[in-house]
Amino acid sequence: MRKISIIGGGQAGLLLGFSLLDKGCSVSLYTDRSAEQVLNSRIPSTAFMFDSSLAVERELGLNFWEDLVPFGEGMHVDFRGPDGSIGLTVQGRLGNLQGQALDQRTKFARWLQEFPLRGGKLIIHAVSVADLEKIAAESDLTMVAAGKGQINAFFARDDERSIHTVPPRRLAAMLLTGPGLLGDRPWKRVPFRPLRFNFIAGAGEYFTLPFYTHTRGECRSVLFEAIPDGPMDRFQDARDGHEMLDIARQVVAELAPDDLHHFDDATLTDDDAWLKGSFVPTVRKPVGRLPSGACVMAIGDTAVLNDPIAGQGSNNAARMVRHLADSIVARGNAPFDAAWMHDTFERFWNDSAQYTTAFTNALLNPPGEPVMTVLGAASQHPPVGDAFMRCFDNPRNYWPWIADLDEARRFVAERTEERCAA
Ligand SMILES: Cc1cc2nc3c(=O)[nH]c(=O)nc-3n(C[C@H](O)[C@H](O)[C@H](O)COP(=O)(O)OP(=O)(O)OC[C@H]3O[C@@H](n4cnc5c(N)ncnc54)[C@H](O)[C@@H]3O)c2cc1C
């Protein structure tokens, strides 16, 4: 039986751990906080996962909240000028690719309890680079899924694949409950339960998603992605979530005024339902060599860390877990050496992560002509809007047209012709 050690009890580490237990491996998972500590901490993220990522969790019987979490049925996007006026609106339904957003505190705490029940060995310990040496010596394969944890610095930055040297956005997120935020049709002009996106020229983006947390049940996440030093960038001095909510009302009043009434009587779901900060999106070399010569592999955000603007980090982790679990099984009894780690990551990068990263980075900049062509058509023709939004499930599907005007025109023509023919 292959002996696998995983560092980090988050989306990538836990999901891979369960997947490998399911495939008959012996799995030890080291993480720095107990289930109880995770449950009683601040929110780490506001992650929405699309259907094909949720499928990985469903297949492993980890979808304990499937019937509780409201589905995000589609997206409603307003592109606004600096004064908040709407220049372009695009709507699209996700159809069978709809997804869900669940509080990671709720999810990871429950999964940490489940892990030993399925035969995994759970060790609550903040792993250092020195600890990695001992863990790697006792394991056939050691993988680091420590997210943005400091230990990720052990893996060298890949300068060719990392385009950022400073944080592109300053983030502020909250979980809110309130009469204008919940239910099937919270936005009157949207005929489904939307992921609500606002792109505001010169200021940044403001998103709200249908959400679920153990502290209050159904709620909504609100995420501000502020361009540093721009007019939205006002959250970083806030001392708690209540101050952040006050600032949020001011920002929405100025930059998306027609949304302000949704905040009437809104409150935080709990005192820990907020986060703020910034980070440099970074792609790392997947193989780290320890002083002894043993190698360990980076996965999840430790390997590919993107800005949350495209909502892809947890989705990328789920896609990577599927790829890794298959690759580990296919290896049979051969050693998990540096060449295997490198090749395994390269295949994933080439097939998937490069598209996720490029799509995310594209959203951080004003759209180019191909995207504007598709968005313009999407604002008029619902099938184009639906097709655009459905690509979020797997950003690879944005290619080739996202970078090629002729392909973009063809993408539009095919969808509008389909409609005429129907
Ligand atoms: C505001 C925000 C919004 C987001 N929205 C979305 C979204 O809509 N959709 C989406 O797909 N993604 C989203 N993401 C990204 C997503 O949350 C992450 O990409 C995902 O959680 C990464 O999984 P991971 O396992 O790599 O890291 P994490 O989930 O961060 O898990 C890492 C774990 O390792 C532990 N750890 C760290 N250091 C050590 C150590 N030394 N020893 C032991 N344990 C350690 C941590 O405590 C943590 O439990 C968002 C992120 C943010 C910040």
Short mmCIF file of C-alpha atoms and ligand atoms in Angstrom, two decimals:
data_model
loop_
_atom_site.label_atom_id
_atom_site.label_comp_id
_atom_site.label_asym_id
_atom_site.label_seq_id
_atom_site.Cartn_x
_atom_site.Cartn_y
_atom_site.Cartn_z
CA MET A 1 0.00 0.00 0.00
CA ARG A 2 1.45 3.39 -1.04
CA LYS A 3 2.13 5.71 1.89
CA ILE A 4 1.17 9.29 1.09
CA SER A 5 1.60 12.33 3.35
CA ILE A 6 -0.25 15.57 2.75
CA ILE A 7 0.44 18.91 4.46
CA GLY A 8 -2.61 21.18 4.73
CA GLY A 9 -6.25 20.48 5.57
CA GLY A 10 -7.94 22.76 3.03
CA GLN A 11 -9.66 22.25 -0.32
CA ALA A 12 -6.74 20.56 -2.08
CA GLY A 13 -5.24 18.59 0.82
CA LEU A 14 -8.44 17.16 2.27
CA LEU A 15 -10.02 16.36 -1.10
CA LEU A 16 -6.88 14.60 -2.28
CA GLY A 17 -6.65 12.77 1.04
CA PHE A 18 -10.18 11.39 0.71
CA SER A 19 -9.61 10.53 -2.92
CA LEU A 20 -6.46 8.54 -2.13
CA LEU A 21 -8.10 6.74 0.81
CA ASP A 22 -10.82 5.77 -1.63
CA LYS A 23 -8.16 4.32 -3.93
CA GLY A 24 -6.66 2.22 -1.15
CA CYS A 25 -3.63 4.34 -0.18
CA SER A 26 -2.44 4.91 3.37
CA VAL A 27 -2.81 8.66 3.93
CA SER A 28 -1.45 10.89 6.71
CA LEU A 29 -2.73 14.46 6.71
CA TYR A 30 -0.93 17.16 8.70
CA THR A 31 -2.75 20.38 9.30
CA ASP A 32 -2.19 23.30 11.64
CA ARG A 33 -5.70 23.62 13.13
CA SER A 34 -8.24 21.20 14.61
CA ALA A 35 -11.82 20.98 13.35
CA GLU A 36 -12.96 23.06 16.31
CA GLN A 37 -10.36 25.75 15.65
CA VAL A 38 -11.35 25.91 11.98
CA LEU A 39 -15.04 26.20 12.89
CA ASN A 40 -14.32 29.09 15.26
CA SER A 41 -12.00 31.06 13.01
CA ARG A 42 -12.48 33.94 10.59
CA ILE A 43 -13.66 33.01 7.08
CA PRO A 44 -10.65 32.19 4.87
CA SER A 45 -12.43 32.64 1.54
CA THR A 46 -15.84 32.90 -0.12
CA ALA A 47 -15.36 30.10 -2.65
CA PHE A 48 -18.04 29.19 -5.21
CA MET A 49 -17.57 25.86 -6.95
CA PHE A 50 -19.00 24.93 -10.32
CA ASP A 51 -20.65 21.65 -11.24
CA SER A 52 -17.65 19.66 -12.45
CA SER A 53 -15.72 20.52 -9.26
CA LEU A 54 -18.70 19.65 -7.07
CA ALA A 55 -18.85 16.34 -8.94
CA VAL A 56 -15.45 15.38 -7.48
CA GLU A 57 -16.85 15.90 -3.97
CA ARG A 58 -20.11 14.11 -4.82
CA GLU A 59 -18.29 11.06 -6.14
CA LEU A 60 -16.49 10.76 -2.79
CA GLY A 61 -19.67 11.21 -0.74
CA LEU A 62 -18.41 14.49 0.72
CA ASN A 63 -21.37 16.63 -0.39
CA PHE A 64 -22.99 16.73 3.06
CA TRP A 65 -24.61 20.12 2.38
CA GLU A 66 -25.92 19.55 -1.15
CA ASP A 67 -29.57 19.98 -0.12
CA LEU A 68 -28.91 23.00 2.09
CA VAL A 69 -26.73 25.27 -0.02
CA PRO A 70 -28.65 27.49 -2.49
CA PHE A 71 -27.55 26.90 -6.06
CA GLY A 72 -26.12 29.79 -8.06
CA GLU A 73 -28.12 29.36 -11.26
CA GLY A 74 -26.36 31.87 -13.46
CA MET A 75 -24.54 35.17 -13.59
CA HIS A 76 -25.70 38.73 -13.90
CA VAL A 77 -22.89 41.15 -14.75
CA ASP A 78 -22.99 44.93 -14.95
CA PHE A 79 -20.07 46.81 -16.48
CA ARG A 80 -20.13 50.28 -14.94
CA GLY A 81 -18.42 53.59 -15.49
CA PRO A 82 -16.45 55.27 -12.68
CA ASP A 83 -19.67 57.02 -11.53
CA GLY A 84 -21.53 53.70 -11.18
CA SER A 85 -23.65 54.11 -14.30
CA ILE A 86 -24.26 50.85 -16.18
CA GLY A 87 -22.76 50.71 -19.68
CA LEU A 88 -23.36 47.05 -20.49
CA THR A 89 -25.28 44.22 -18.84
CA VAL A 90 -24.72 40.55 -19.56
CA GLN A 91 -26.72 37.67 -18.14
CA GLY A 92 -26.22 33.96 -18.56
CA ARG A 93 -27.61 30.78 -17.09
CA LEU A 94 -25.29 27.99 -16.00
CA GLY A 95 -27.91 25.30 -16.72
CA ASN A 96 -26.62 21.90 -15.64
CA LEU A 97 -23.28 23.46 -14.64
CA GLN A 98 -24.75 25.50 -11.76
CA GLY A 99 -22.72 25.55 -8.57
CA GLN A 100 -22.70 26.23 -4.85
CA ALA A 101 -20.73 28.28 -2.34
CA LEU A 102 -20.25 26.82 1.13
CA ASP A 103 -18.39 28.39 4.07
CA GLN A 104 -14.97 26.71 4.13
CA ARG A 105 -15.08 26.74 7.93
CA THR A 106 -18.23 24.59 7.76
CA LYS A 107 -16.80 22.29 5.11
CA PHE A 108 -13.24 21.74 6.32
CA ALA A 109 -14.23 21.29 9.99
CA ARG A 110 -16.68 18.52 8.99
CA TRP A 111 -14.19 16.94 6.58
CA LEU A 112 -11.48 16.94 9.28
CA GLN A 113 -13.85 14.95 11.51
CA GLU A 114 -14.69 12.60 8.65
CA PHE A 115 -11.07 11.91 7.64
CA PRO A 116 -10.11 9.53 10.50
CA LEU A 117 -13.51 7.81 10.19
CA ARG A 118 -12.50 6.75 6.66
CA GLY A 119 -9.14 5.39 7.81
CA GLY A 120 -6.96 8.49 7.37
CA LYS A 121 -4.37 9.50 9.95
CA LEU A 122 -4.89 13.13 11.04
CA ILE A 123 -2.07 15.01 12.75
CA ILE A 124 -2.71 18.54 14.05
CA HIS A 125 0.67 20.21 13.67
CA ALA A 126 2.06 23.30 11.92
CA VAL A 127 4.63 21.68 9.66
CA SER A 128 8.01 23.39 9.20
CA VAL A 129 10.51 22.77 6.41
CA ALA A 130 12.58 20.79 8.95
CA ASP A 131 9.52 18.61 9.69
CA LEU A 132 9.16 17.92 5.96
CA GLU A 133 12.46 16.02 6.02
CA LYS A 134 11.15 13.54 8.60
CA ILE A 135 7.74 13.22 6.96
CA ALA A 136 9.25 12.65 3.52
CA ALA A 137 11.60 9.97 4.91
CA GLU A 138 8.59 8.02 6.21
CA SER A 139 6.45 8.42 3.06
CA ASP A 140 6.43 7.22 -0.54
CA LEU A 141 5.10 10.64 -1.57
CA THR A 142 4.75 13.94 0.31
CA MET A 143 2.56 16.75 -1.03
CA VAL A 144 2.28 20.28 0.32
CA ALA A 145 -1.21 21.80 0.10
CA ALA A 146 -0.64 24.63 2.58
CA GLY A 147 -2.47 27.27 0.53
CA LYS A 148 -0.97 30.69 1.14
CA GLY A 149 0.84 29.43 4.28
CA GLN A 150 4.44 30.57 4.74
CA ILE A 151 5.82 27.12 4.02
CA ASN A 152 4.96 27.69 0.34
CA ALA A 153 8.10 29.86 0.09
CA PHE A 154 10.00 26.56 0.08
CA PHE A 155 8.88 26.19 -3.55
CA ALA A 156 10.60 28.59 -5.94
CA ARG A 157 8.51 31.15 -7.83
CA ASP A 158 8.19 30.33 -11.53
CA ASP A 159 9.03 33.71 -13.05
CA GLU A 160 7.92 32.74 -16.54
CA ARG A 161 4.44 31.77 -15.40
CA SER A 162 3.98 34.45 -12.72
CA ILE A 163 3.14 37.85 -14.17
CA HIS A 164 2.46 39.69 -10.89
CA THR A 165 5.05 41.21 -8.58
CA VAL A 166 2.58 43.18 -6.44
CA PRO A 167 -1.02 42.39 -5.41
CA PRO A 168 -3.35 43.37 -8.27
CA ARG A 169 -6.28 43.92 -5.89
CA ARG A 170 -6.94 44.61 -2.20
CA LEU A 171 -9.66 42.26 -1.02
CA ALA A 172 -12.49 42.65 1.47
CA ALA A 173 -15.16 39.97 1.96
CA MET A 174 -18.11 39.39 4.28
CA LEU A 175 -20.99 36.97 4.76
CA LEU A 176 -24.27 38.85 5.10
CA THR A 177 -27.83 37.97 5.87
CA GLY A 178 -30.81 40.26 5.29
CA PRO A 179 -34.20 40.43 3.56
CA GLY A 180 -32.80 41.91 0.32
CA LEU A 181 -30.17 39.22 -0.14
CA LEU A 182 -31.86 35.85 0.23
CA GLY A 183 -34.34 33.69 -1.64
CA ASP A 184 -34.79 32.51 -5.20
CA ARG A 185 -35.01 35.90 -6.94
CA PRO A 186 -33.19 38.50 -4.83
CA TRP A 187 -32.51 40.73 -7.87
CA LYS A 188 -35.81 41.72 -9.50
CA ARG A 189 -34.31 42.17 -12.96
CA VAL A 190 -32.70 38.70 -12.91
CA PRO A 191 -34.99 35.72 -13.58
CA PHE A 192 -32.81 33.27 -11.61
CA ARG A 193 -30.71 33.17 -8.40
CA PRO A 194 -27.60 34.97 -9.59
CA LEU A 195 -23.93 35.24 -8.97
CA ARG A 196 -23.93 39.02 -9.11
CA PHE A 197 -20.85 40.65 -10.66
CA ASN A 198 -20.05 44.35 -11.06
CA PHE A 199 -17.00 45.54 -12.98
CA ILE A 200 -16.46 49.23 -12.18
CA ALA A 201 -13.98 51.12 -14.38
CA GLY A 202 -11.02 52.43 -12.41
CA ALA A 203 -12.33 51.11 -9.07
CA GLY A 204 -12.37 47.31 -9.22
CA GLU A 205 -15.05 44.66 -8.87
CA TYR A 206 -17.81 43.88 -6.42
CA PHE A 207 -19.38 40.40 -6.34
CA THR A 208 -22.10 38.78 -4.30
CA LEU A 209 -22.88 35.06 -4.32
CA PRO A 210 -25.61 32.84 -2.86
CA PHE A 211 -23.91 31.18 0.11
CA TYR A 212 -24.34 28.85 3.09
CA THR A 213 -22.73 28.92 6.53
CA HIS A 214 -23.27 26.77 9.61
CA THR A 215 -23.71 29.93 11.70
CA ARG A 216 -26.84 31.22 9.89
CA GLY A 217 -27.80 28.91 7.05
CA GLU A 218 -28.52 30.62 3.71
CA CYS A 219 -26.75 33.95 3.32
CA ARG A 220 -24.78 35.95 0.70
CA SER A 221 -21.09 36.51 0.35
CA VAL A 222 -19.94 39.96 -0.68
CA LEU A 223 -16.44 40.41 -2.08
CA PHE A 224 -14.82 43.70 -3.01
CA GLU A 225 -11.78 43.51 -5.29
CA ALA A 226 -10.35 47.00 -5.01
CA ILE A 227 -7.74 48.35 -7.39
CA PRO A 228 -5.01 49.54 -4.98
CA ASP A 229 -5.41 53.21 -4.06
CA GLY A 230 -8.55 53.52 -6.21
CA PRO A 231 -11.98 54.70 -5.03
CA MET A 232 -13.05 51.24 -3.74
CA ASP A 233 -9.87 50.73 -1.73
CA ARG A 234 -11.21 51.83 1.67
CA PHE A 235 -11.51 48.62 3.65
CA GLN A 236 -8.01 47.91 4.85
CA ASP A 237 -8.16 50.08 8.01
CA ALA A 238 -11.45 48.55 9.16
CA ARG A 239 -11.06 46.93 12.59
CA ASP A 240 -13.83 44.37 12.23
CA GLY A 241 -16.59 43.12 9.96
CA HIS A 242 -19.13 45.62 11.28
CA GLU A 243 -16.91 48.51 10.22
CA MET A 244 -16.42 46.79 6.88
CA LEU A 245 -20.17 46.57 6.37
CA ASP A 246 -20.48 50.34 6.98
CA ILE A 247 -17.78 50.98 4.39
CA ALA A 248 -19.45 48.53 1.99
CA ARG A 249 -22.67 50.58 2.14
CA GLN A 250 -20.74 53.77 1.30
CA VAL A 251 -18.87 52.09 -1.57
CA VAL A 252 -22.02 50.56 -3.07
CA ALA A 253 -23.91 53.87 -2.71
CA GLU A 254 -21.24 55.54 -4.84
CA LEU A 255 -20.23 52.81 -7.29
CA ALA A 256 -23.29 50.57 -7.73
CA PRO A 257 -26.15 52.68 -6.31
CA ASP A 258 -29.01 50.57 -7.68
CA ASP A 259 -27.72 47.69 -5.49
CA LEU A 260 -27.76 49.65 -2.23
CA HIS A 261 -31.26 48.63 -1.15
CA HIS A 262 -30.08 45.01 -0.95
CA PHE A 263 -28.05 46.10 2.08
CA ASP A 264 -31.11 47.43 3.97
CA ASP A 265 -31.19 45.69 7.38
CA ALA A 266 -28.26 43.46 6.33
CA THR A 267 -26.02 42.14 9.11
CA LEU A 268 -22.95 39.89 9.33
CA THR A 269 -23.86 36.23 9.75
CA ASP A 270 -21.43 36.11 12.71
CA ASP A 271 -18.59 38.20 14.15
CA ASP A 272 -15.97 36.15 12.27
CA ALA A 273 -17.64 36.39 8.85
CA TRP A 274 -15.16 38.78 7.26
CA LEU A 275 -11.67 38.91 5.78
CA LYS A 276 -9.42 41.53 4.23
CA GLY A 277 -5.92 41.69 2.79
CA SER A 278 -3.97 41.15 -0.39
CA PHE A 279 -1.46 38.77 -1.91
CA VAL A 280 0.72 38.35 -4.97
CA PRO A 281 -0.69 35.71 -7.35
CA THR A 282 2.17 33.27 -7.92
CA VAL A 283 2.85 30.09 -9.87
CA ARG A 284 5.53 28.01 -8.19
CA LYS A 285 7.88 25.27 -9.31
CA PRO A 286 6.10 22.10 -8.24
CA VAL A 287 9.12 20.23 -6.88
CA GLY A 288 10.92 21.20 -3.67
CA ARG A 289 14.20 19.45 -2.86
CA LEU A 290 15.06 18.96 0.82
CA PRO A 291 18.67 19.03 2.16
CA SER A 292 18.68 15.21 2.24
CA GLY A 293 17.85 15.16 -1.50
CA ALA A 294 14.28 13.94 -0.93
CA CYS A 295 11.62 15.74 -2.99
CA VAL A 296 8.17 17.03 -2.03
CA MET A 297 5.46 18.31 -4.37
CA ALA A 298 3.36 21.51 -4.22
CA ILE A 299 -0.37 21.27 -4.97
CA GLY A 300 -3.43 23.55 -4.83
CA ASP A 301 -2.76 27.24 -4.08
CA THR A 302 0.77 26.37 -3.00
CA ALA A 303 1.49 25.50 -6.64
CA VAL A 304 -0.88 27.85 -8.51
CA LEU A 305 -2.17 30.86 -6.60
CA ASN A 306 -4.51 33.15 -8.54
CA ASP A 307 -6.46 36.25 -7.60
CA PRO A 308 -10.06 35.28 -6.66
CA ILE A 309 -11.59 37.53 -9.36
CA ALA A 310 -12.55 34.55 -11.53
CA GLY A 311 -13.57 32.30 -8.62
CA GLN A 312 -11.22 29.52 -9.66
CA GLY A 313 -8.89 28.56 -6.76
CA SER A 314 -11.06 25.85 -5.21
CA ASN A 315 -12.19 24.75 -8.66
CA ASN A 316 -8.57 24.47 -9.74
CA ALA A 317 -7.83 22.45 -6.59
CA ALA A 318 -10.65 20.00 -7.41
CA ARG A 319 -9.47 19.60 -11.01
CA MET A 320 -5.91 19.06 -9.78
CA VAL A 321 -7.00 16.47 -7.23
CA ARG A 322 -8.70 14.44 -9.96
CA HIS A 323 -5.56 14.58 -12.07
CA LEU A 324 -3.21 13.73 -9.16
CA ALA A 325 -5.26 10.83 -7.84
CA ASP A 326 -5.33 9.24 -11.31
CA SER A 327 -1.60 9.86 -11.81
CA ILE A 328 -0.72 8.38 -8.40
CA VAL A 329 -2.71 5.22 -9.08
CA ALA A 330 -1.25 4.91 -12.59
CA ARG A 331 2.25 5.01 -11.10
CA GLY A 332 1.74 1.55 -9.59
CA ASN A 333 4.73 0.67 -7.42
CA ALA A 334 7.25 2.88 -9.23
CA PRO A 335 8.91 5.66 -7.20
CA PHE A 336 7.38 9.14 -6.97
CA ASP A 337 10.62 10.84 -7.92
CA ALA A 338 11.31 14.44 -9.00
CA ALA A 339 10.78 13.56 -12.67
CA TRP A 340 7.33 12.09 -11.92
CA MET A 341 6.35 15.16 -9.87
CA HIS A 342 7.52 17.49 -12.60
CA ASP A 343 5.78 15.59 -15.43
CA THR A 344 2.58 15.18 -13.43
CA PHE A 345 2.40 18.92 -12.78
CA GLU A 346 3.34 19.84 -16.37
CA ARG A 347 0.50 17.76 -17.76
CA PHE A 348 -1.93 19.49 -15.43
CA TRP A 349 -0.52 22.92 -16.25
CA ASN A 350 -0.71 22.31 -19.99
CA ASP A 351 -4.20 20.78 -19.94
CA SER A 352 -5.84 22.99 -17.33
CA ALA A 353 -4.05 25.38 -14.96
CA GLN A 354 -2.48 27.56 -17.65
CA TYR A 355 -5.99 28.40 -18.90
CA THR A 356 -7.31 29.08 -15.39
CA THR A 357 -4.38 31.40 -14.72
CA ALA A 358 -4.60 33.21 -18.07
CA PHE A 359 -8.38 33.66 -17.73
CA THR A 360 -7.99 35.03 -14.20
CA ASN A 361 -5.28 37.45 -15.28
CA ALA A 362 -7.40 38.56 -18.25
CA LEU A 363 -10.27 39.52 -15.91
CA LEU A 364 -7.92 41.77 -13.95
CA ASN A 365 -7.54 43.97 -17.05
CA PRO A 366 -10.07 45.73 -19.30
CA PRO A 367 -11.48 43.18 -21.81
CA GLY A 368 -9.83 42.94 -25.22
CA GLU A 369 -11.67 43.10 -28.54
CA PRO A 370 -12.54 39.38 -28.79
CA VAL A 371 -14.13 39.39 -25.33
CA MET A 372 -15.96 42.67 -26.01
CA THR A 373 -17.33 41.16 -29.22
CA VAL A 374 -18.73 38.19 -27.33
CA LEU A 375 -20.00 40.29 -24.39
CA GLY A 376 -21.69 42.74 -26.76
CA ALA A 377 -23.48 39.87 -28.50
CA ALA A 378 -24.23 38.22 -25.14
CA SER A 379 -26.07 41.35 -24.00
CA GLN A 380 -28.46 40.89 -26.95
CA HIS A 381 -28.62 37.12 -27.41
CA PRO A 382 -29.23 34.94 -24.33
CA PRO A 383 -27.61 31.78 -25.84
CA VAL A 384 -24.33 33.68 -26.21
CA GLY A 385 -24.59 34.88 -22.59
CA ASP A 386 -25.31 31.33 -21.41
CA ALA A 387 -22.36 29.94 -23.37
CA PHE A 388 -20.03 32.61 -21.98
CA MET A 389 -20.98 31.94 -18.35
CA ARG A 390 -20.88 28.16 -18.73
CA CYS A 391 -17.17 28.38 -19.59
CA PHE A 392 -16.50 29.34 -15.93
CA ASP A 393 -16.97 25.65 -15.13
CA ASN A 394 -13.73 25.01 -17.01
CA PRO A 395 -11.85 28.11 -18.25
CA ARG A 396 -10.12 26.03 -20.89
CA ASN A 397 -13.36 26.39 -22.85
CA TYR A 398 -12.70 30.14 -23.29
CA TRP A 399 -10.04 29.20 -25.83
CA PRO A 400 -9.45 29.76 -28.69
CA TRP A 401 -11.92 32.62 -29.03
CA ILE A 402 -10.89 34.66 -25.99
CA ALA A 403 -7.63 35.57 -27.73
CA ASP A 404 -8.69 35.63 -31.38
CA LEU A 405 -11.22 38.03 -32.91
CA ASP A 406 -12.16 35.75 -35.83
CA GLU A 407 -12.75 32.87 -33.42
CA ALA A 408 -14.80 35.18 -31.18
CA ARG A 409 -17.01 36.15 -34.16
CA ARG A 410 -17.40 32.46 -35.04
CA PHE A 411 -18.34 31.65 -31.40
CA VAL A 412 -21.07 34.30 -31.56
CA ALA A 413 -22.28 33.28 -35.02
CA GLU A 414 -22.61 29.62 -34.08
CA ARG A 415 -24.73 30.47 -31.06
CA THR A 416 -26.94 33.02 -32.77
CA GLU A 417 -27.42 30.73 -35.81
CA GLU A 418 -28.35 27.85 -33.51
CA ARG A 419 -31.03 30.10 -32.10
CA CYS A 420 -32.36 31.15 -35.51
CA ALA A 421 -32.48 27.52 -36.62
CA ALA A 422 -34.28 26.42 -33.44
C1 LIG B 1 -11.85 36.24 -0.86
C2 LIG B 1 -11.64 34.95 -1.60
C3 LIG B 1 -12.64 34.49 -2.44
C4 LIG B 1 -12.46 33.31 -3.15
N1 LIG B 1 -13.45 32.88 -3.99
C5 LIG B 1 -13.28 31.75 -4.68
C6 LIG B 1 -14.33 31.25 -5.53
O1 LIG B 1 -15.40 31.87 -5.68
N2 LIG B 1 -14.13 30.06 -6.17
C7 LIG B 1 -12.98 29.36 -6.01
O2 LIG B 1 -12.85 28.28 -6.61
N3 LIG B 1 -11.97 29.79 -5.23
C8 LIG B 1 -12.10 30.96 -4.54
N4 LIG B 1 -11.11 31.38 -3.71
C9 LIG B 1 -9.87 30.61 -3.62
C10 LIG B 1 -9.98 29.35 -2.76
O3 LIG B 1 -10.48 29.65 -1.48
C11 LIG B 1 -8.61 28.70 -2.65
O4 LIG B 1 -8.01 28.66 -3.91
C12 LIG B 1 -8.67 27.28 -2.10
O5 LIG B 1 -9.15 27.28 -0.79
C13 LIG B 1 -7.27 26.68 -2.16
O6 LIG B 1 -7.23 25.41 -1.56
P1 LIG B 1 -5.86 24.91 -0.90
O7 LIG B 1 -6.15 23.60 -0.31
O8 LIG B 1 -4.77 25.04 -1.87
O9 LIG B 1 -5.57 25.98 0.25
P2 LIG B 1 -6.45 26.28 1.53
O10 LIG B 1 -7.86 25.94 1.30
O11 LIG B 1 -6.08 27.66 1.93
O12 LIG B 1 -5.91 25.26 2.63
C14 LIG B 1 -4.61 25.31 3.13
C15 LIG B 1 -4.59 24.64 4.49
O13 LIG B 1 -3.24 24.42 4.93
C16 LIG B 1 -3.12 24.78 6.28
N5 LIG B 1 -1.71 25.11 6.51
C17 LIG B 1 -1.05 26.21 6.10
N6 LIG B 1 0.26 26.14 6.48
C18 LIG B 1 0.41 24.95 7.13
C19 LIG B 1 1.52 24.31 7.73
N7 LIG B 1 2.74 24.87 7.76
N8 LIG B 1 1.34 23.11 8.31
C20 LIG B 1 0.10 22.52 8.31
N9 LIG B 1 -0.98 23.09 7.74
C21 LIG B 1 -0.83 24.29 7.15
C22 LIG B 1 -4.09 25.95 6.41
O14 LIG B 1 -4.48 26.19 7.74
C23 LIG B 1 -5.25 25.47 5.57
O15 LIG B 1 -6.10 24.65 6.31
C24 LIG B 1 -11.24 32.57 -3.01
C25 LIG B 1 -10.24 33.04 -2.16
C26 LIG B 1 -10.43 34.22 -1.46
C27 LIG B 1 -9.33 34.71 -0.55
#
